[in-house]
Short mmCIF file of C-alpha atoms and ligand atoms in Angstrom, two decimals:
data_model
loop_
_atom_site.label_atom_id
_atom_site.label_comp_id
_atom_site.label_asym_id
_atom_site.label_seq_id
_atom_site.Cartn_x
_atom_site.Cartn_y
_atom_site.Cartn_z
CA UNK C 5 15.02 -20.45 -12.47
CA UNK C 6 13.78 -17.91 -15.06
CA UNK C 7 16.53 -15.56 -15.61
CA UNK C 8 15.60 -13.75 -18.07
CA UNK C 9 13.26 -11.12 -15.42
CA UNK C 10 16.81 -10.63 -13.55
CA UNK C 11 18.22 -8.68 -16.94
CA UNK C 12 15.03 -7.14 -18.57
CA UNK C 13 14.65 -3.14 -18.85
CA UNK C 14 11.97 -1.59 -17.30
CA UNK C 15 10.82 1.64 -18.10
CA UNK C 16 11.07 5.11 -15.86
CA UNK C 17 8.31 7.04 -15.55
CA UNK C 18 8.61 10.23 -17.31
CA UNK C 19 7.77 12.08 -13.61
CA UNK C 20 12.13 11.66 -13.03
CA UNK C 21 12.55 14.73 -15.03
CA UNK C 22 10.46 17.06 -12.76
CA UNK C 23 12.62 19.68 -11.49
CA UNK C 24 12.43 19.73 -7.08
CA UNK C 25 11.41 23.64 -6.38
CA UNK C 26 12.07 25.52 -4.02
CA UNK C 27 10.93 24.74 -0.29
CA UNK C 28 10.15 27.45 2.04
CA UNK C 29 8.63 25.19 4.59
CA UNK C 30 8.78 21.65 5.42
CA UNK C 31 6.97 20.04 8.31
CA UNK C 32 6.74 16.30 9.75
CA UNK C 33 3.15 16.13 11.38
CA UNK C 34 1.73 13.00 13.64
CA UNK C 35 -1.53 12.43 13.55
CA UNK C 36 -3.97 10.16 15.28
CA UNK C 37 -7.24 9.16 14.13
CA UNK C 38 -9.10 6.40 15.62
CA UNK C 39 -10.59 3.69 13.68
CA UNK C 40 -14.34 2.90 13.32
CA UNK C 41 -13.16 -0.74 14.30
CA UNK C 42 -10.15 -2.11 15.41
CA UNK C 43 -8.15 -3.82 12.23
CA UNK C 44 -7.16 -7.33 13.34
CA UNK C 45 -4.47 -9.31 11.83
CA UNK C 46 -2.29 -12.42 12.06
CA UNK C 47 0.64 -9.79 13.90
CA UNK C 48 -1.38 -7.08 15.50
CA UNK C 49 -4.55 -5.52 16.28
CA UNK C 50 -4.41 -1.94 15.52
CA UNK C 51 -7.26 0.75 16.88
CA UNK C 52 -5.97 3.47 15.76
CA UNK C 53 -4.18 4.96 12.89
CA UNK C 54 -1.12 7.17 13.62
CA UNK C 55 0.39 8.07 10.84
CA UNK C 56 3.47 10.79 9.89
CA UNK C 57 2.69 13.06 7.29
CA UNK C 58 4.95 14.94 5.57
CA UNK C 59 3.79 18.84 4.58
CA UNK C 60 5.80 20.61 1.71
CA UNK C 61 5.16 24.21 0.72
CA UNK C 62 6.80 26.46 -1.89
CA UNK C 63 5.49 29.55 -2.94
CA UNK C 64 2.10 29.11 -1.62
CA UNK C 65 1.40 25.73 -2.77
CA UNK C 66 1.62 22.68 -0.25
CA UNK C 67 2.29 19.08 -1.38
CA UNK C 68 1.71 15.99 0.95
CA UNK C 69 2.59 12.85 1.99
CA UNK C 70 1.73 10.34 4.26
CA UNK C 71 3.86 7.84 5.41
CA UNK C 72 2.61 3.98 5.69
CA UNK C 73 5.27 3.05 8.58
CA UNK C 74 3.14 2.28 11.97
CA UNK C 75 4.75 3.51 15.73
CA UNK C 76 5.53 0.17 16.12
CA UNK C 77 7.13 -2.57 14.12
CA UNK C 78 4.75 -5.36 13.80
CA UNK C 79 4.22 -5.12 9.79
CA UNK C 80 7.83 -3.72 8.80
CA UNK C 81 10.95 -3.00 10.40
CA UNK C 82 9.96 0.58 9.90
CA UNK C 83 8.77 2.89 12.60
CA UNK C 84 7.26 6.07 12.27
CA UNK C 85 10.96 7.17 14.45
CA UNK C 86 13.19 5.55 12.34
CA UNK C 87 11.58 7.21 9.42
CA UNK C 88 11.81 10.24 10.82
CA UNK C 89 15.46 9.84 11.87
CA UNK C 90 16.65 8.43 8.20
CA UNK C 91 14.28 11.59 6.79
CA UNK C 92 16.22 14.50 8.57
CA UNK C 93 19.71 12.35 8.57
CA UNK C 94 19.89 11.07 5.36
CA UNK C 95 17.10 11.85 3.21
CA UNK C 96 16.48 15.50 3.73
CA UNK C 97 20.59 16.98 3.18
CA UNK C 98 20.22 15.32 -0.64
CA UNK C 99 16.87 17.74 -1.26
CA UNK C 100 17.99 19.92 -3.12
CA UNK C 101 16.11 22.92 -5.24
CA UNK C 102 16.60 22.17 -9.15
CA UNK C 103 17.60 18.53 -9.00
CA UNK C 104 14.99 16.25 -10.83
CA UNK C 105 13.40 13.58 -9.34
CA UNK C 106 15.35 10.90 -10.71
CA UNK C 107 18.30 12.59 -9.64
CA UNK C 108 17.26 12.69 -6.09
CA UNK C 109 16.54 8.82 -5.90
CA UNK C 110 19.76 8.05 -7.57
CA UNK C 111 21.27 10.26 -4.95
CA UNK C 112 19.07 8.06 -2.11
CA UNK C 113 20.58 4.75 -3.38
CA UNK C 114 23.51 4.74 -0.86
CA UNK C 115 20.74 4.34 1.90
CA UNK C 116 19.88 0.86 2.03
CA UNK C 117 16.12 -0.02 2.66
CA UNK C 118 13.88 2.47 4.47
CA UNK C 119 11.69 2.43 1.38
CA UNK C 120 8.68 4.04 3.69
CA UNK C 121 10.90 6.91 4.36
CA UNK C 122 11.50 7.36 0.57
CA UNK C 123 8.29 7.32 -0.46
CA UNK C 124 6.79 9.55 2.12
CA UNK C 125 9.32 12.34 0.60
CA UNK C 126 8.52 11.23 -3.52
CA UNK C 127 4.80 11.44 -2.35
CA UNK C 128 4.86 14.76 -1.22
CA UNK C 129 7.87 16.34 -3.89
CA UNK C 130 5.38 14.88 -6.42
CA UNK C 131 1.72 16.14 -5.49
CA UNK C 132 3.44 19.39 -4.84
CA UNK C 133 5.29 19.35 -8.44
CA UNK C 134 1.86 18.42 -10.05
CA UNK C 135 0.19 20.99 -8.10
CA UNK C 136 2.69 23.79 -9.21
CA UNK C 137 1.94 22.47 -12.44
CA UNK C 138 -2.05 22.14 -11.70
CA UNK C 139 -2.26 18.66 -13.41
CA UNK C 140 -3.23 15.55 -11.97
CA UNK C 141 -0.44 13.75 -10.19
CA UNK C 142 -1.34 10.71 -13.33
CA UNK C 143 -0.31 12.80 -15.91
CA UNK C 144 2.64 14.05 -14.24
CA UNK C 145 3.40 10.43 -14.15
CA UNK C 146 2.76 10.00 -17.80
CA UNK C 147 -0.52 7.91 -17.00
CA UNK C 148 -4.31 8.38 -18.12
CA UNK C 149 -7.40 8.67 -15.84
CA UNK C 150 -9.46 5.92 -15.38
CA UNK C 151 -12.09 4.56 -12.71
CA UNK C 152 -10.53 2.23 -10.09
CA UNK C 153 -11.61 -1.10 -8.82
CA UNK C 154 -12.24 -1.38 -5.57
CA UNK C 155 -11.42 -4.33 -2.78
CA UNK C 156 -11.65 -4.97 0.29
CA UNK C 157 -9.58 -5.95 3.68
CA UNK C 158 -11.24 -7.22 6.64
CA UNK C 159 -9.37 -8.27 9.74
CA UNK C 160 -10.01 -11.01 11.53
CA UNK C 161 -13.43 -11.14 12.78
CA UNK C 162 -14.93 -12.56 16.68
CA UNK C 163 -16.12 -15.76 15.04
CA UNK C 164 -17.22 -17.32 11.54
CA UNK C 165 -20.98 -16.05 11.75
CA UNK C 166 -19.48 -12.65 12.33
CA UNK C 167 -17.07 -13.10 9.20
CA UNK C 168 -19.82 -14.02 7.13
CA UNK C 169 -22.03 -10.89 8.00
CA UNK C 170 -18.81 -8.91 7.18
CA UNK C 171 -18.83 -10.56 3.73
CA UNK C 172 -22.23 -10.03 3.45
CA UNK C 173 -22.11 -6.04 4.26
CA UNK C 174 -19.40 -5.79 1.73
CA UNK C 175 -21.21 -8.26 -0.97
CA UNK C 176 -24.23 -5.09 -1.13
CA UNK C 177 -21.70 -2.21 -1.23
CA UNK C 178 -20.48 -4.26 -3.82
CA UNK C 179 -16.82 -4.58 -3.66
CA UNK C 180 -15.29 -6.28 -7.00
CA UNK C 181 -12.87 -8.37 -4.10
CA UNK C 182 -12.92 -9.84 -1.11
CA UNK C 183 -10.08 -10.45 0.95
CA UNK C 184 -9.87 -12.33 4.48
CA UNK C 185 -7.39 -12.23 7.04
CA UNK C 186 -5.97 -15.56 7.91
CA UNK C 187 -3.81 -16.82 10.77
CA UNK C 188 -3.29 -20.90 12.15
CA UNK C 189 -6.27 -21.96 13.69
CA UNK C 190 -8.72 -19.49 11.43
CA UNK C 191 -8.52 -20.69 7.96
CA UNK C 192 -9.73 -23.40 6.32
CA UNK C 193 -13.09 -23.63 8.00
CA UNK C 194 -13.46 -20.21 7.74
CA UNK C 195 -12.80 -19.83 4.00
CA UNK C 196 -14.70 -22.80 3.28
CA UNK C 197 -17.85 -21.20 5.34
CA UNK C 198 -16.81 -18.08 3.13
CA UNK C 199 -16.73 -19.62 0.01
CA UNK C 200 -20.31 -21.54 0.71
CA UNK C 201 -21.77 -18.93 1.17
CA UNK C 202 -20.52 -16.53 -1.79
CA UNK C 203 -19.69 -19.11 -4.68
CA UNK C 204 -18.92 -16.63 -6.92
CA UNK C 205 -17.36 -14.02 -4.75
CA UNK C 206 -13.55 -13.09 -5.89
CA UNK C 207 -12.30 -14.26 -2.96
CA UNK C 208 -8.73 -14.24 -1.25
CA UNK C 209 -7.03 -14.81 1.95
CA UNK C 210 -4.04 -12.82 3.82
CA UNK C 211 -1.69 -14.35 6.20
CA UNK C 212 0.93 -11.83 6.91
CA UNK C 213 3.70 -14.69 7.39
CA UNK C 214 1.78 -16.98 9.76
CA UNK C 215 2.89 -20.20 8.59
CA UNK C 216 5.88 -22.37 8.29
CA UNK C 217 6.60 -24.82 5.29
CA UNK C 218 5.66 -27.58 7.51
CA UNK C 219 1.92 -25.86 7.16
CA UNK C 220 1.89 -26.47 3.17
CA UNK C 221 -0.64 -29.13 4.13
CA UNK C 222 -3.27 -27.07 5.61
CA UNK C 223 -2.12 -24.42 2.67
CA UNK C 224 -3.21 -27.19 0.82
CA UNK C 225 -5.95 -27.51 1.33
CA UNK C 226 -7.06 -23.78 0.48
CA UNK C 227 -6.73 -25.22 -2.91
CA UNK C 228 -10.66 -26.49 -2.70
CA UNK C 229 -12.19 -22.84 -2.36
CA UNK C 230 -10.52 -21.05 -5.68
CA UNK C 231 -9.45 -18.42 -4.31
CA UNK C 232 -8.03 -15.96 -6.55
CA UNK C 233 -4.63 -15.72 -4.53
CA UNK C 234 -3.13 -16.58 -1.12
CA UNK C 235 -1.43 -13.27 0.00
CA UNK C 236 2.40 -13.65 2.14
CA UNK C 237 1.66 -16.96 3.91
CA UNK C 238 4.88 -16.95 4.74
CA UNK C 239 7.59 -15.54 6.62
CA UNK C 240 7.94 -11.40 6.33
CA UNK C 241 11.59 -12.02 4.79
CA UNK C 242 10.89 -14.88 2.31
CA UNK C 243 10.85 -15.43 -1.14
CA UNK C 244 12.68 -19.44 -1.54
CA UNK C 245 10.56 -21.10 0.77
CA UNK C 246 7.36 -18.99 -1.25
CA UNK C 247 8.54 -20.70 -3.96
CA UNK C 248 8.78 -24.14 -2.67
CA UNK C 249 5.42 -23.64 -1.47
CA UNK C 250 4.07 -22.31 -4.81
CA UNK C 251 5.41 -25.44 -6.57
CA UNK C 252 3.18 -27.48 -4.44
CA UNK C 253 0.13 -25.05 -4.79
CA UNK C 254 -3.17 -24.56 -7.44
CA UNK C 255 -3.99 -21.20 -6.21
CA UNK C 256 -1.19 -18.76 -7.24
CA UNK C 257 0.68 -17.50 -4.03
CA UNK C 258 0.89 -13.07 -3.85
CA UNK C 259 3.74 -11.16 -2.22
CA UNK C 260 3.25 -8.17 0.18
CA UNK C 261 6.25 -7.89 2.98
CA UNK C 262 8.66 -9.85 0.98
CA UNK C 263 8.84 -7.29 -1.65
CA UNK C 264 10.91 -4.25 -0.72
CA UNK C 265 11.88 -2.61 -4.08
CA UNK C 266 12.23 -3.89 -7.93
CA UNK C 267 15.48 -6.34 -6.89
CA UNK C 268 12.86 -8.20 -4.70
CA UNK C 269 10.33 -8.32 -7.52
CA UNK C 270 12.90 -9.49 -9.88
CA UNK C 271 14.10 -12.28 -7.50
CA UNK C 272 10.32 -13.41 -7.28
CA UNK C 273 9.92 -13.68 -11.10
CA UNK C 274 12.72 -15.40 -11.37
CA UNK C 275 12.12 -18.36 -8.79
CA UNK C 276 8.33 -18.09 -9.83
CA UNK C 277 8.07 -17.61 -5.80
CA UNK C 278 4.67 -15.77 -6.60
CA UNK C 279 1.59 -15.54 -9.30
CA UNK C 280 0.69 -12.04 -8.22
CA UNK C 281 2.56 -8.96 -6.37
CA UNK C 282 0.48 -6.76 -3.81
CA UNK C 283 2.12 -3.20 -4.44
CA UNK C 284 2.32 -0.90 -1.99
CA UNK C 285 3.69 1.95 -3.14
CA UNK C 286 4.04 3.52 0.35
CA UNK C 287 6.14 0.51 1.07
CA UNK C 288 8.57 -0.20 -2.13
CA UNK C 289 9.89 3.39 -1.76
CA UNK C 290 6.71 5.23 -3.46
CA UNK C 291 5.38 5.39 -7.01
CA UNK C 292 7.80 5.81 -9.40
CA UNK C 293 9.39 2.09 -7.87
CA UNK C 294 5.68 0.86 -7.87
CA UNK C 295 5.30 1.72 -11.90
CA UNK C 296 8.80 -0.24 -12.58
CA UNK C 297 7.94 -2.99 -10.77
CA UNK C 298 4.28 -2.78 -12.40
CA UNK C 299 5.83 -2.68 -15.54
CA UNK C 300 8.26 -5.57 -14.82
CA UNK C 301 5.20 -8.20 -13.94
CA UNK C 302 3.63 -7.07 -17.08
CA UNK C 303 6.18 -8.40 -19.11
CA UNK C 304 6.01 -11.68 -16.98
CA UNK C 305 2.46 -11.48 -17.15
CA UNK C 306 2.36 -11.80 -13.68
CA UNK C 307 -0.53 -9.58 -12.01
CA UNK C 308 0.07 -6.82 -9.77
CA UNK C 309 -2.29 -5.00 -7.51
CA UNK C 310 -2.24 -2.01 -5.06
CA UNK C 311 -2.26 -2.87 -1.90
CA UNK C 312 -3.05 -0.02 1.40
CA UNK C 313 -2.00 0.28 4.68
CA UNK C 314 -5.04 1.56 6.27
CA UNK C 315 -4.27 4.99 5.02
CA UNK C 316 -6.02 8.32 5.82
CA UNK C 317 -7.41 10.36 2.59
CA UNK C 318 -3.89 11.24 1.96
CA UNK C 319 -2.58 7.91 1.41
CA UNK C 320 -5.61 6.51 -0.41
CA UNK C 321 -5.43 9.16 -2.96
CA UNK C 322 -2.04 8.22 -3.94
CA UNK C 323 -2.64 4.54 -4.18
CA UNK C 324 -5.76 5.62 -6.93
CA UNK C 325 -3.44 7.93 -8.85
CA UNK C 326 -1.17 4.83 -8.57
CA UNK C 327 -3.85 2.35 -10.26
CA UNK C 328 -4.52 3.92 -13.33
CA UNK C 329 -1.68 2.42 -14.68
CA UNK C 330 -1.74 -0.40 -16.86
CA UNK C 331 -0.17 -3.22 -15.14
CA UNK C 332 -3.14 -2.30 -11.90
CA UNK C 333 -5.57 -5.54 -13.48
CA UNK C 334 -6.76 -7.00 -10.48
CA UNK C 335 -8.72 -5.10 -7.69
CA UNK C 336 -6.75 -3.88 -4.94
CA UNK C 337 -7.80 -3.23 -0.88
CA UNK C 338 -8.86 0.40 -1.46
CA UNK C 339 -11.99 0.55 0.37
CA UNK C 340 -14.35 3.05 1.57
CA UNK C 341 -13.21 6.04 4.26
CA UNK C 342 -15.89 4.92 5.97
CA UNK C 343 -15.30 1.66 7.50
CA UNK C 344 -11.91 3.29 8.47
CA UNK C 345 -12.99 6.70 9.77
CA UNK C 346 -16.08 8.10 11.09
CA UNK C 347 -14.04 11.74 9.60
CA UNK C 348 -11.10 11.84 7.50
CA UNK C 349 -8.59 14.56 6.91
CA UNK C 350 -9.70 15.20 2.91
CA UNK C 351 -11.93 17.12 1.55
CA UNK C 352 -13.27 14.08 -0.25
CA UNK C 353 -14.15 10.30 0.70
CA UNK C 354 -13.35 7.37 -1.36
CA UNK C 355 -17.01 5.73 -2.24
CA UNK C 356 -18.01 3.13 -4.13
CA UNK C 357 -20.13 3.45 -7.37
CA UNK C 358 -23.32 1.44 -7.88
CA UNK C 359 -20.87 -0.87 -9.63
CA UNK C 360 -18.52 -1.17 -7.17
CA UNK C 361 -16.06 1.45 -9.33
CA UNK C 362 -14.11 4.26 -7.57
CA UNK C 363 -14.24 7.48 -9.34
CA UNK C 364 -10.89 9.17 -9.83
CA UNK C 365 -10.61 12.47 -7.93
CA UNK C 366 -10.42 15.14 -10.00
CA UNK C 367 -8.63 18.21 -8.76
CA UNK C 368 -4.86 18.80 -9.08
CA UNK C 369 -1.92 16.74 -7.67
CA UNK C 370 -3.72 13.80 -5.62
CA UNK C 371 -6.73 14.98 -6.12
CA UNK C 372 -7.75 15.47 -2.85
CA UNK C 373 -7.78 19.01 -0.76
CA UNK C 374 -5.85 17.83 2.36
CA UNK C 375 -7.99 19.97 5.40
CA UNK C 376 -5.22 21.89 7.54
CA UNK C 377 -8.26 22.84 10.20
CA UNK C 378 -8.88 18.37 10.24
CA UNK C 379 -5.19 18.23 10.26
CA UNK C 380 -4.50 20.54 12.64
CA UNK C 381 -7.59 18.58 15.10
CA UNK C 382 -5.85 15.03 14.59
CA UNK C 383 -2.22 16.31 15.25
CA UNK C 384 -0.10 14.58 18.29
CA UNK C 385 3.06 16.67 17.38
CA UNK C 386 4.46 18.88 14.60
CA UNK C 387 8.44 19.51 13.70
CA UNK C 388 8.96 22.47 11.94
CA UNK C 389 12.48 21.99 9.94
CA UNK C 390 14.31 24.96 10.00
O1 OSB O 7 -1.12 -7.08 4.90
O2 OSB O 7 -2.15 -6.00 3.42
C1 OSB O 7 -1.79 -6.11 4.59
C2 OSB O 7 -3.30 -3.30 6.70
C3 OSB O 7 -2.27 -3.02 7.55
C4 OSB O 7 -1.11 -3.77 7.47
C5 OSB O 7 -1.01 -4.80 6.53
C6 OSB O 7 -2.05 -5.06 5.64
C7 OSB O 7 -3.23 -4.33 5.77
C8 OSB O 7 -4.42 -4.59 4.98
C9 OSB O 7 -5.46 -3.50 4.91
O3 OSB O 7 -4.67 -5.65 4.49
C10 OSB O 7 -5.45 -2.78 3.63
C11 OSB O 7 -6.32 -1.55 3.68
O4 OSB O 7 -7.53 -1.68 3.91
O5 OSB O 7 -5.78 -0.43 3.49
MG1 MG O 8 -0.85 -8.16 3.11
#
């Protein structure tokens, strides 16, 4: 074991001194937009996206934030109801006007987990700080604009000729990465067709926890098709039996579930469980967590890329701001709006370059103008907190 990532410092991001301001409305709004295609997976086949947004507004300006926990539990033990119950329980009573940021998480730190909650609520306190201030929500996070890389996701497909005219669509867009849904039974001829096909593709494969150790054969043999990573092959909980499995493996394994917060990262290091960590910010308890941990696998020169959650314009925007940091080297699974949503709920849609790049938005906060009419069209319910 390599202790010495248990002990290192990591830096805080400079965004823990913003002051919180005054709210004068706060509302929790459900929305429901379907997807252009259903997004298949090892766990689950979701067709729509329902997602809890969280609507902040003080003096006229409005900060948002979008939550990443699902109505059901499939991904993460969080639920779009238990967030909401830990928000106006536990989260909420602690916001309080003139406390910084990094106050407010230290205050947080008695509520174990529920890192989807937190970061639904640092989201939205930090596009509406950056708004107030009308800079980008980067600089408010002490980070410089840059274009992004793009990547990404696609579920499961009907059969291999159907996966390979997936890969193909994306190939001409192009996206810098490629990454395919795995489960038992659709693998390793369907990478290798994959990987026949596209030689040269940046190519990876996603498992969300489908196998068992006993399955490091058939893991295994993944190793022919260098792929750039094998993404959570194993259980949702895991990070020993990861690194059993990476001391067996060629192709570096990546973490997504396993990693709840900087501890988890930490652990990883340490047991070299992992070669790369997928970073979802919506999921380690929001961005200022994401930049620690970022800045942690720097220093262990282990590669760390942002990963999404099938997010609507709100989400997506924070997981660019998120990858102009430093640490962000490898393309992450921010795709187009379009293969998710025939109309989003932003003023503007994440497209790819002729290069494959992502331009940065530009305007204040995320970047985005979040569309209250859109909003409004989408909405299955809206709390107003008193
Ligand atoms: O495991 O990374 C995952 C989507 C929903 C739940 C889990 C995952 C994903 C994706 C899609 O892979 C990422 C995206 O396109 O936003
Ligand atoms: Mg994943």
């Amino acid at each position: 074991m390599d202790q010495q990532f248990l002990h290192c410092a990591v830096p805080l991001s400079p965004a823990v001194d913003a002051r919180i301001p005054v709210l004068h409305k706060i509302d929790l709004i459900v929305v429901r937009l379907p997807f252009v295609k259903p997004f298949a997976t090892s766990v689950h086949t979701w067709a729509v996206k329902e997602a809890l947004l969280l609507r902040l507004e003080s003096d006229g300006v409005v900060g948002w934030g979008e939550c990443v926990a699902d109505p059901d539990p499939f991904y993460a033990s969080e639920t779009t109801q238990t967030v909401r119950h830990i928000f106006k329980e536990f989260l909420l009573p602690q916001l309080k006007p003139g406390l910084t940021i990094g106050e407010l998480l230290a205050s947080w730190s008695p509520v174990r987990g529920h890192g989807m909650a937190k970061a639904m609520v640092e989201n939205a306190l930090l596009d509406l700080i950056a708004r107030q201030q009308n800079r980008p929500l980067h600089a408010l996070l002490g980070l410089s604009a840059r274009r992004i890389q793009s990547g990404i996701s696609l579920g499961i497909q009907e059969s291999i000729p159907a996966l390979l005219d997936a890969v193909a669509d994306a190939m001409r867009r192009p996206y810098h990465r490629v990454k395919l849904k795995i489960m038992q039974g659709k693998d390793v001829a369907w990478v290798r067709a994959v990987r026949e096909a596209f030689p040269d593709l940046c190519l990876m494969a996603d498992a969300n926890g489908d196998y068992r150790l006993e399955h490091a054969p058939i893991l295994r043999e993944l190793d022919a098709f260098n792929l750039t990573m094998v993404e959570q092959p194993l259980s949702y909980s895991d990070i020993v039996q990861h690194a059993v499995l990476q001391a067996g493996l060629a192709t570096p394994l990546c973490l997504d579930e396993s990693i709840h917060d900087l501890d988890d990262a930490r652990s990883a290091l340490a047991l070299k469980a992992c070669g790369v960590i997928n970073i979802k910010q919506g999921r380690v308890g929001g961005m200022i967590e994401s930049l620690r941990i970022a800045a942690l696998c720097q220093h262990a020169g282990v590669d760390v890329w942002s990963g999404g959650m099938d997010e609507t314009g709100i989400g997506r925007a924070f997981n660019l701001q998120l990858q102009t940091a430093s640490g962000f080297t490898l393309p992450g699974d921010t795709s187009e709006t379009a293969r998710y949503f025939s109309e989003d709920i932003v003023d503007q849609a994440v497209v790819l370059a002729d290069d494959g790049f992502i331009a940065l938005p530009e305007g204040p906060g995320i970047g985005v103008t979040v569309l209250e009419d859109r909003v409004a069209r989408y909405t299955l319910e809206r709390e107003s907190i008193p």
